[in-house]
Short mmCIF file of C-alpha atoms and ligand atoms in Angstrom, two decimals:
data_model
loop_
_atom_site.label_atom_id
_atom_site.label_comp_id
_atom_site.label_asym_id
_atom_site.label_seq_id
_atom_site.Cartn_x
_atom_site.Cartn_y
_atom_site.Cartn_z
CA UNK A 24 45.43 -259.85 180.62
CA UNK A 25 42.34 -261.51 179.91
CA UNK A 26 39.31 -260.67 177.79
CA UNK A 27 36.79 -261.39 180.59
CA UNK A 28 33.82 -260.75 178.37
CA UNK A 29 34.59 -263.74 176.81
CA UNK A 30 35.51 -266.17 179.65
CA UNK A 31 31.73 -265.41 181.60
CA UNK A 32 29.24 -267.68 181.53
CA UNK A 33 25.64 -266.83 179.65
CA UNK A 34 23.82 -264.58 180.11
CA UNK A 35 25.46 -261.69 181.63
CA UNK A 36 23.65 -259.99 183.48
CA UNK A 37 25.40 -256.58 184.29
CA UNK A 38 24.73 -253.63 186.49
CA UNK A 39 24.94 -250.09 184.43
CA UNK A 40 26.93 -247.15 185.04
CA UNK A 41 25.27 -244.47 186.59
CA UNK A 42 26.57 -241.18 187.82
CA UNK A 43 25.98 -240.60 191.63
CA UNK A 44 24.35 -244.00 192.08
CA UNK A 45 26.78 -246.89 191.18
CA UNK A 46 30.14 -245.42 193.24
CA UNK A 47 31.61 -248.02 195.41
CA UNK A 48 28.96 -247.68 198.07
CA UNK A 49 25.99 -248.82 196.26
CA UNK A 50 28.08 -251.28 194.49
CA UNK A 51 28.57 -252.65 197.43
CA UNK A 52 25.36 -252.50 198.61
CA UNK A 53 23.78 -254.39 195.57
CA UNK A 54 26.72 -257.41 195.66
CA UNK A 55 25.79 -257.63 199.43
CA UNK A 56 22.33 -258.98 198.26
CA UNK A 57 23.47 -260.61 195.05
CA UNK A 58 23.92 -264.16 194.29
CA UNK A 59 27.06 -265.61 192.99
CA UNK A 60 27.27 -265.51 189.88
CA UNK A 61 24.01 -263.76 189.01
CA UNK A 62 25.49 -260.25 188.72
CA UNK A 63 28.43 -260.90 186.23
CA UNK A 64 29.72 -256.92 186.06
CA UNK A 65 29.04 -253.84 187.70
CA UNK A 66 30.65 -250.50 185.85
CA UNK A 67 31.70 -247.38 187.90
CA UNK A 68 30.22 -243.87 186.86
CA UNK A 69 31.69 -241.99 183.56
CA UNK A 70 34.64 -240.48 184.30
CA UNK A 71 35.91 -237.56 182.36
CA UNK A 72 38.83 -238.23 180.49
CA UNK A 73 39.74 -234.64 180.41
CA UNK A 74 39.67 -234.31 184.05
CA UNK A 75 41.86 -237.41 184.87
CA UNK A 76 44.20 -235.52 182.64
CA UNK A 77 44.12 -232.09 184.58
CA UNK A 78 46.88 -232.27 186.86
CA UNK A 79 44.52 -230.00 189.53
CA UNK A 80 41.20 -231.82 188.45
CA UNK A 81 42.29 -234.95 188.53
CA UNK A 82 41.98 -235.78 192.75
CA UNK A 83 38.38 -234.99 192.55
CA UNK A 84 37.82 -236.93 189.57
CA UNK A 85 39.79 -239.58 190.91
CA UNK A 86 37.50 -240.13 193.60
CA UNK A 87 34.43 -241.64 190.84
CA UNK A 88 37.67 -245.16 190.45
CA UNK A 89 37.46 -245.50 194.26
CA UNK A 90 37.09 -249.13 195.10
CA UNK A 91 36.70 -249.97 199.18
CA UNK A 92 38.43 -253.22 199.98
CA UNK A 93 35.31 -254.13 201.40
CA UNK A 94 33.91 -253.75 197.65
CA UNK A 95 36.76 -255.58 196.24
CA UNK A 96 36.32 -258.76 198.79
CA UNK A 97 32.65 -259.14 197.87
CA UNK A 98 33.38 -258.50 193.64
CA UNK A 99 36.24 -261.74 193.95
CA UNK A 100 32.86 -263.43 196.75
CA UNK A 101 30.38 -263.16 193.87
CA UNK A 102 32.79 -264.07 190.76
CA UNK A 103 31.68 -259.77 189.70
CA UNK A 104 34.03 -257.88 187.53
CA UNK A 105 34.19 -254.06 188.06
CA UNK A 106 34.55 -251.85 184.78
CA UNK A 107 35.81 -248.35 184.72
CA UNK A 108 33.86 -246.25 182.37
CA UNK A 109 35.03 -243.06 180.79
CA UNK A 110 33.98 -240.51 178.09
CA UNK A 111 35.67 -237.33 176.11
CA UNK A 112 36.38 -236.72 172.61
CA UNK A 113 40.33 -235.76 172.58
CA UNK A 114 42.14 -239.70 171.80
CA UNK A 115 45.16 -238.76 173.74
CA UNK A 116 43.41 -238.13 176.73
CA UNK A 117 42.32 -241.69 176.44
CA UNK A 118 45.19 -242.71 175.85
CA UNK A 119 46.49 -241.06 178.81
CA UNK A 120 43.65 -241.92 181.21
CA UNK A 121 43.56 -245.25 179.68
CA UNK A 122 47.41 -246.12 180.98
CA UNK A 123 46.43 -244.71 184.50
CA UNK A 124 43.16 -247.12 185.30
CA UNK A 125 45.45 -250.00 183.85
CA UNK A 126 48.21 -248.89 186.64
CA UNK A 127 45.76 -248.72 189.15
CA UNK A 128 45.73 -252.00 189.21
CA UNK A 129 41.69 -252.44 190.68
CA UNK A 130 39.66 -252.82 187.52
CA UNK A 131 38.79 -255.72 185.06
CA UNK A 132 37.60 -253.93 181.80
CA UNK A 133 37.44 -249.94 180.39
CA UNK A 134 34.15 -248.94 179.17
CA UNK A 135 33.70 -246.11 176.84
CA UNK A 136 30.61 -243.98 177.28
CA UNK A 137 29.13 -243.19 173.75
CA UNK A 138 25.58 -243.21 174.90
CA UNK A 139 25.08 -240.13 177.70
CA UNK A 140 22.92 -237.81 176.26
CA UNK A 141 23.17 -234.49 178.51
CA UNK A 142 23.56 -231.27 176.94
CA UNK A 143 27.05 -230.32 178.94
CA UNK A 144 28.48 -233.56 177.08
CA UNK A 145 27.39 -234.17 173.43
CA UNK A 146 28.24 -230.44 173.19
CA UNK A 147 31.66 -231.46 172.23
CA UNK A 148 32.33 -234.35 170.54
CA UNK A 149 31.74 -236.80 173.41
CA UNK A 150 29.05 -239.68 174.64
CA UNK A 151 26.27 -240.03 172.76
CA UNK A 152 27.48 -237.28 169.96
CA UNK A 153 30.31 -239.40 169.11
CA UNK A 154 27.71 -241.42 167.22
CA UNK A 155 27.65 -238.36 164.43
CA UNK A 156 31.68 -238.38 164.12
CA UNK A 157 32.29 -242.47 163.77
CA UNK A 158 35.48 -241.89 162.08
CA UNK A 159 36.45 -239.93 166.00
CA UNK A 160 34.55 -242.63 167.90
CA UNK A 161 36.83 -245.61 165.85
CA UNK A 162 40.07 -243.74 166.17
CA UNK A 163 39.09 -243.31 170.08
CA UNK A 164 38.43 -247.15 170.85
CA UNK A 165 41.67 -248.27 168.83
CA UNK A 166 44.06 -245.21 170.75
CA UNK A 167 42.32 -247.40 173.89
CA UNK A 168 42.53 -250.84 173.51
CA UNK A 169 46.37 -250.13 171.93
CA UNK A 170 47.22 -248.09 175.51
CA UNK A 171 45.73 -250.73 177.89
CA UNK A 172 45.91 -254.78 178.57
CA UNK A 173 42.80 -254.49 179.65
CA UNK A 174 39.61 -255.25 177.71
CA UNK A 175 37.94 -252.42 175.81
CA UNK A 176 34.18 -252.27 175.50
CA UNK A 177 31.71 -249.21 174.27
CA UNK A 178 28.10 -248.18 176.20
CA UNK A 179 25.75 -246.75 173.47
CA UNK A 180 22.38 -245.95 171.49
CA UNK A 181 20.52 -246.69 168.57
CA UNK A 182 21.48 -243.20 166.99
CA UNK A 183 21.48 -239.78 167.42
CA UNK A 184 18.44 -237.58 166.41
CA UNK A 185 16.73 -240.38 164.14
CA UNK A 186 17.33 -244.24 164.36
CA UNK A 187 20.71 -245.70 162.82
CA UNK A 188 21.31 -248.81 164.43
CA UNK A 189 22.81 -251.14 161.55
CA UNK A 190 25.26 -248.34 160.24
CA UNK A 191 26.35 -247.15 163.81
CA UNK A 192 26.64 -250.62 164.90
CA UNK A 193 28.75 -251.55 162.01
CA UNK A 194 31.20 -248.44 162.37
CA UNK A 195 31.67 -249.83 165.87
CA UNK A 196 32.03 -254.00 165.36
CA UNK A 197 34.98 -252.82 162.66
CA UNK A 198 37.07 -252.07 166.00
CA UNK A 199 36.59 -255.02 167.35
CA UNK A 200 35.41 -254.25 171.27
CA UNK A 201 35.20 -256.75 173.35
CA UNK A 202 31.43 -256.36 174.11
CA UNK A 203 29.17 -253.09 173.07
CA UNK A 204 25.93 -252.48 175.21
CA UNK A 205 23.09 -251.26 173.20
CA UNK A 206 20.08 -248.79 175.17
CA UNK A 207 17.68 -249.02 173.20
CA UNK A 208 16.70 -245.69 172.73
CA UNK A 209 18.13 -242.89 170.25
CA UNK A 210 19.69 -239.52 171.65
CA UNK A 211 16.62 -237.27 170.93
CA UNK A 212 14.27 -240.06 173.12
CA UNK A 213 17.16 -239.51 175.99
CA UNK A 214 15.11 -241.95 178.59
CA UNK A 215 11.53 -241.39 177.37
CA UNK A 216 9.17 -243.97 175.73
CA UNK A 217 10.05 -247.69 175.73
CA UNK A 218 13.13 -248.62 174.96
CA UNK A 219 13.41 -249.94 171.34
CA UNK A 220 14.40 -253.88 171.85
CA UNK A 221 13.53 -254.52 168.63
CA UNK A 222 16.58 -252.44 167.27
CA UNK A 223 18.65 -254.21 169.62
CA UNK A 224 17.91 -257.66 168.01
CA UNK A 225 18.86 -256.33 164.80
CA UNK A 226 22.03 -255.20 166.27
CA UNK A 227 23.00 -259.15 167.23
CA UNK A 228 21.44 -260.15 163.95
CA UNK A 229 24.14 -257.90 162.24
CA UNK A 230 27.02 -259.08 164.43
CA UNK A 231 26.13 -262.54 163.60
CA UNK A 232 26.29 -262.06 160.40
CA UNK A 233 29.56 -260.52 160.23
CA UNK A 234 30.83 -263.14 162.40
CA UNK A 235 32.42 -260.79 164.71
CA UNK A 236 33.13 -261.73 168.21
CA UNK A 237 31.94 -258.59 170.16
CA UNK A 238 29.22 -259.34 172.49
CA UNK A 239 26.47 -257.53 172.51
CA UNK A 240 23.81 -256.99 175.93
CA UNK A 241 20.83 -254.97 175.79
CA UNK A 242 20.02 -252.17 177.79
CA UNK A 243 16.66 -250.37 178.59
CA UNK A 244 13.72 -251.19 181.03
CA UNK A 245 14.37 -254.82 182.60
CA UNK A 246 13.19 -254.87 185.91
CA UNK A 247 13.65 -258.65 187.25
CA UNK A 248 16.17 -261.56 186.77
CA UNK A 249 13.21 -263.44 185.00
CA UNK A 250 12.69 -260.36 182.74
CA UNK A 251 16.46 -260.16 181.95
CA UNK A 252 16.34 -263.93 181.01
CA UNK A 253 13.26 -263.10 178.71
CA UNK A 254 15.36 -260.49 176.69
CA UNK A 255 18.07 -262.64 175.95
CA UNK A 256 15.63 -265.54 175.11
CA UNK A 257 13.64 -263.07 172.87
CA UNK A 258 16.51 -260.65 171.63
CA UNK A 259 19.66 -262.88 171.25
CA UNK A 260 21.35 -260.74 173.12
CA UNK A 261 24.50 -262.18 174.75
CA UNK A 262 23.65 -260.51 178.34
CA UNK A 263 21.59 -257.45 179.84
CA UNK A 264 22.61 -254.30 181.49
CA UNK A 265 19.85 -253.13 184.53
CA UNK A 266 19.62 -250.12 185.34
CA UNK A 267 17.07 -248.01 187.02
CA UNK A 268 15.57 -250.96 187.95
CA UNK A 269 18.00 -251.60 191.01
CA UNK A 270 15.74 -248.97 192.63
CA UNK A 271 12.77 -250.79 192.71
CA UNK A 272 14.69 -254.23 193.65
CA UNK A 273 18.47 -253.91 194.78
CA UNK A 274 17.61 -257.70 195.49
CA UNK A 275 16.76 -258.91 191.79
CA UNK A 276 20.63 -260.11 191.12
CA UNK A 277 19.40 -263.53 192.13
CA UNK A 278 17.83 -266.69 190.62
CA UNK A 279 14.67 -266.99 192.54
CA UNK A 280 12.80 -264.26 193.66
CA UNK A 281 13.95 -262.50 197.03
CA UNK A 282 10.55 -262.14 199.51
CA UNK A 283 11.95 -258.74 200.78
CA UNK A 284 10.49 -258.19 204.37
CA UNK A 285 10.74 -254.80 206.40
CA UNK A 286 13.91 -256.00 207.98
CA UNK A 287 15.16 -256.84 204.99
CA UNK A 288 14.92 -253.10 203.59
CA UNK A 289 16.32 -251.65 207.20
CA UNK A 290 19.16 -253.75 207.07
CA UNK A 291 20.04 -252.54 203.78
CA UNK A 292 19.14 -248.88 204.20
CA UNK A 293 21.80 -249.27 207.76
CA UNK A 294 24.54 -250.91 205.84
CA UNK A 295 23.85 -247.88 202.95
CA UNK A 296 24.29 -245.01 205.46
CA UNK A 297 27.27 -246.16 207.16
CA UNK A 298 29.22 -247.11 204.36
CA UNK A 299 28.30 -243.88 202.46
CA UNK A 300 29.68 -242.06 206.13
CA UNK A 301 32.57 -244.30 206.29
CA UNK A 302 33.64 -243.66 202.43
CA UNK A 303 32.89 -240.47 201.77
CA UNK A 304 32.03 -238.41 205.56
CA UNK A 305 31.84 -234.61 204.49
CA UNK A 306 33.30 -235.35 200.76
CA UNK A 307 30.11 -235.80 198.90
CA UNK A 308 26.62 -233.94 199.55
CA UNK A 309 24.43 -235.91 202.00
CA UNK A 310 21.55 -234.94 199.54
CA UNK A 311 23.00 -237.59 197.54
CA UNK A 312 22.23 -240.12 199.34
CA UNK A 313 18.48 -238.80 200.27
CA UNK A 314 17.62 -239.94 197.22
CA UNK A 315 18.70 -243.49 198.02
CA UNK A 316 16.05 -243.19 200.54
CA UNK A 317 12.65 -244.40 198.54
CA UNK A 318 14.40 -247.50 197.03
CA UNK A 319 13.92 -249.15 201.13
CA UNK A 320 11.22 -246.88 202.29
CA UNK A 321 8.74 -248.71 200.32
CA UNK A 322 6.12 -251.22 199.76
CA UNK A 323 4.75 -251.37 203.37
CA UNK A 324 1.89 -249.71 205.50
CA UNK A 325 3.23 -246.35 206.40
CA UNK A 326 5.87 -246.41 204.21
CA UNK A 327 5.11 -242.59 203.07
CA UNK A 328 5.36 -241.54 206.07
CA UNK A 329 8.43 -242.79 207.23
CA UNK A 330 10.18 -241.25 203.85
CA UNK A 331 8.88 -237.78 204.48
CA UNK A 332 11.19 -238.19 207.81
CA UNK A 333 13.90 -239.37 206.11
CA UNK A 334 13.61 -236.76 203.64
CA UNK A 335 13.53 -234.28 206.31
CA UNK A 336 16.75 -235.67 208.45
CA UNK A 337 19.86 -233.41 208.22
CA UNK A 338 22.74 -235.65 208.30
CA UNK A 339 23.81 -239.32 208.80
CA UNK A 340 23.56 -238.95 212.59
CA UNK A 341 19.78 -238.01 212.15
CA UNK A 342 19.01 -240.47 209.71
CA UNK A 343 20.13 -243.71 211.71
CA UNK A 344 18.43 -242.53 214.71
CA UNK A 345 14.94 -242.13 212.83
CA UNK A 346 16.16 -245.66 211.01
CA UNK A 347 16.24 -247.34 214.49
CA UNK A 348 13.17 -245.21 215.37
CA UNK A 349 10.84 -247.02 212.17
CA UNK A 350 12.94 -250.34 212.95
CA UNK A 351 11.32 -250.54 217.06
CA UNK A 352 8.20 -249.49 215.58
CA UNK A 353 7.80 -252.06 212.60
CA UNK A 354 9.69 -254.89 212.63
CA UNK A 355 7.06 -256.75 214.87
CA UNK A 356 4.04 -255.84 212.87
CA UNK A 357 5.72 -255.84 209.62
CA UNK A 358 7.59 -258.61 208.98
C1 FMN B 408 20.99 -241.34 187.29
C2 FMN B 408 21.41 -241.88 186.26
C3 FMN B 408 22.70 -242.11 186.41
C4 FMN B 408 23.48 -242.30 184.66
N1 FMN B 408 24.90 -242.53 184.57
C5 FMN B 408 25.20 -242.70 183.32
C6 FMN B 408 27.21 -242.82 183.42
O1 FMN B 408 27.05 -242.57 184.24
N2 FMN B 408 26.96 -243.46 182.10
C7 FMN B 408 26.37 -244.55 181.57
O2 FMN B 408 26.54 -245.09 180.30
N3 FMN B 408 24.77 -244.42 181.67
C8 FMN B 408 24.49 -243.64 182.61
N4 FMN B 408 22.96 -243.56 182.98
C9 FMN B 408 22.37 -244.56 181.93
C10 FMN B 408 22.34 -245.61 182.14
O3 FMN B 408 23.08 -246.75 182.35
C11 FMN B 408 21.35 -246.25 181.52
O4 FMN B 408 21.83 -246.80 179.91
C12 FMN B 408 19.94 -246.30 181.29
O5 FMN B 408 19.32 -245.83 182.55
C13 FMN B 408 18.33 -247.07 180.96
O6 FMN B 408 18.63 -248.19 181.30
P1 FMN B 408 17.44 -248.92 182.38
O7 FMN B 408 16.18 -248.96 181.82
O8 FMN B 408 17.26 -250.17 182.81
O9 FMN B 408 17.36 -248.04 183.88
C14 FMN B 408 22.70 -242.73 183.94
C15 FMN B 408 21.10 -243.27 184.21
C16 FMN B 408 20.52 -243.00 185.23
C17 FMN B 408 19.50 -242.52 185.28
#
């Protein structure tokens, strides 16, 4: 299998893995309004290797790796690669999960989560806590790489309780991951305070000094395509990963800013609700969908009033009905 990371044109733009956000539905929504070649890599939500290896738990856990045919078509048409992100602490389970994912024939790569700060995961030697166990982290990367032909990458932070960028990243570079995405915060910082891009820049300098082939993507507080290009220029990263920035503007993966009308917002929200309903039906909590509404019902007069209505709507049909009503009231006056 190709190492797609080396064949991508730089700078690389990626949509971050986000739990309960970047399922096949939201990835398709974002891809549908992205320009060809402007969104190069998308990631699944993080998926538990314990869950994938547990016979009873697997059917539920594997839903995180669902890829709709319509998403697959868009990935092809946009030249976008799809990477499955996994987490855990047992190298043997990474081996089995990597095999399982390769055999699904849906993914272009596998990413190992070494950054999630949540208590429920770091209480074990997993995610960001692997920063405290570099030998285990390295073993996990080696075992995963051995078990698949897909390129293996890592997403991490700049330290656990303190900033430890160079020491930690040099451990990772020893294992030659195809790419490392660095979120410019420690575990202790969670999502607070500014992302420390200077530390990301230090990791790039280290990689260059060591002459390693691994790509480095920076992550943290990027909110537009132009902003991403600026970070590449300033910090020398090979690319940028965008997480919450996409909530402010799902149209951000376009080389020129898109002028977003109310009609655009309505159209995209309708697509999101119907795709979500077709994909998940009652199999997923409807309240997860509700969290997306503020992305679309925003930036026009009376938006707060409508948003309130959408938050109170019970279920798909009510939300779609309200959307039609909003369309009738607003399209003419607000374009
Ligand atoms: C709701 C939510 C869910 C997240 N889930 C994941 C995840 O599954 N895997 C992961 O590596 N990072 C996850 N993250 C972290 C993001 O990928 C990203 O590193 C972080 O939001 C910082 O980037 P940003 O400033 O561009 O948002 C999540 C973040 C958010 C807000």
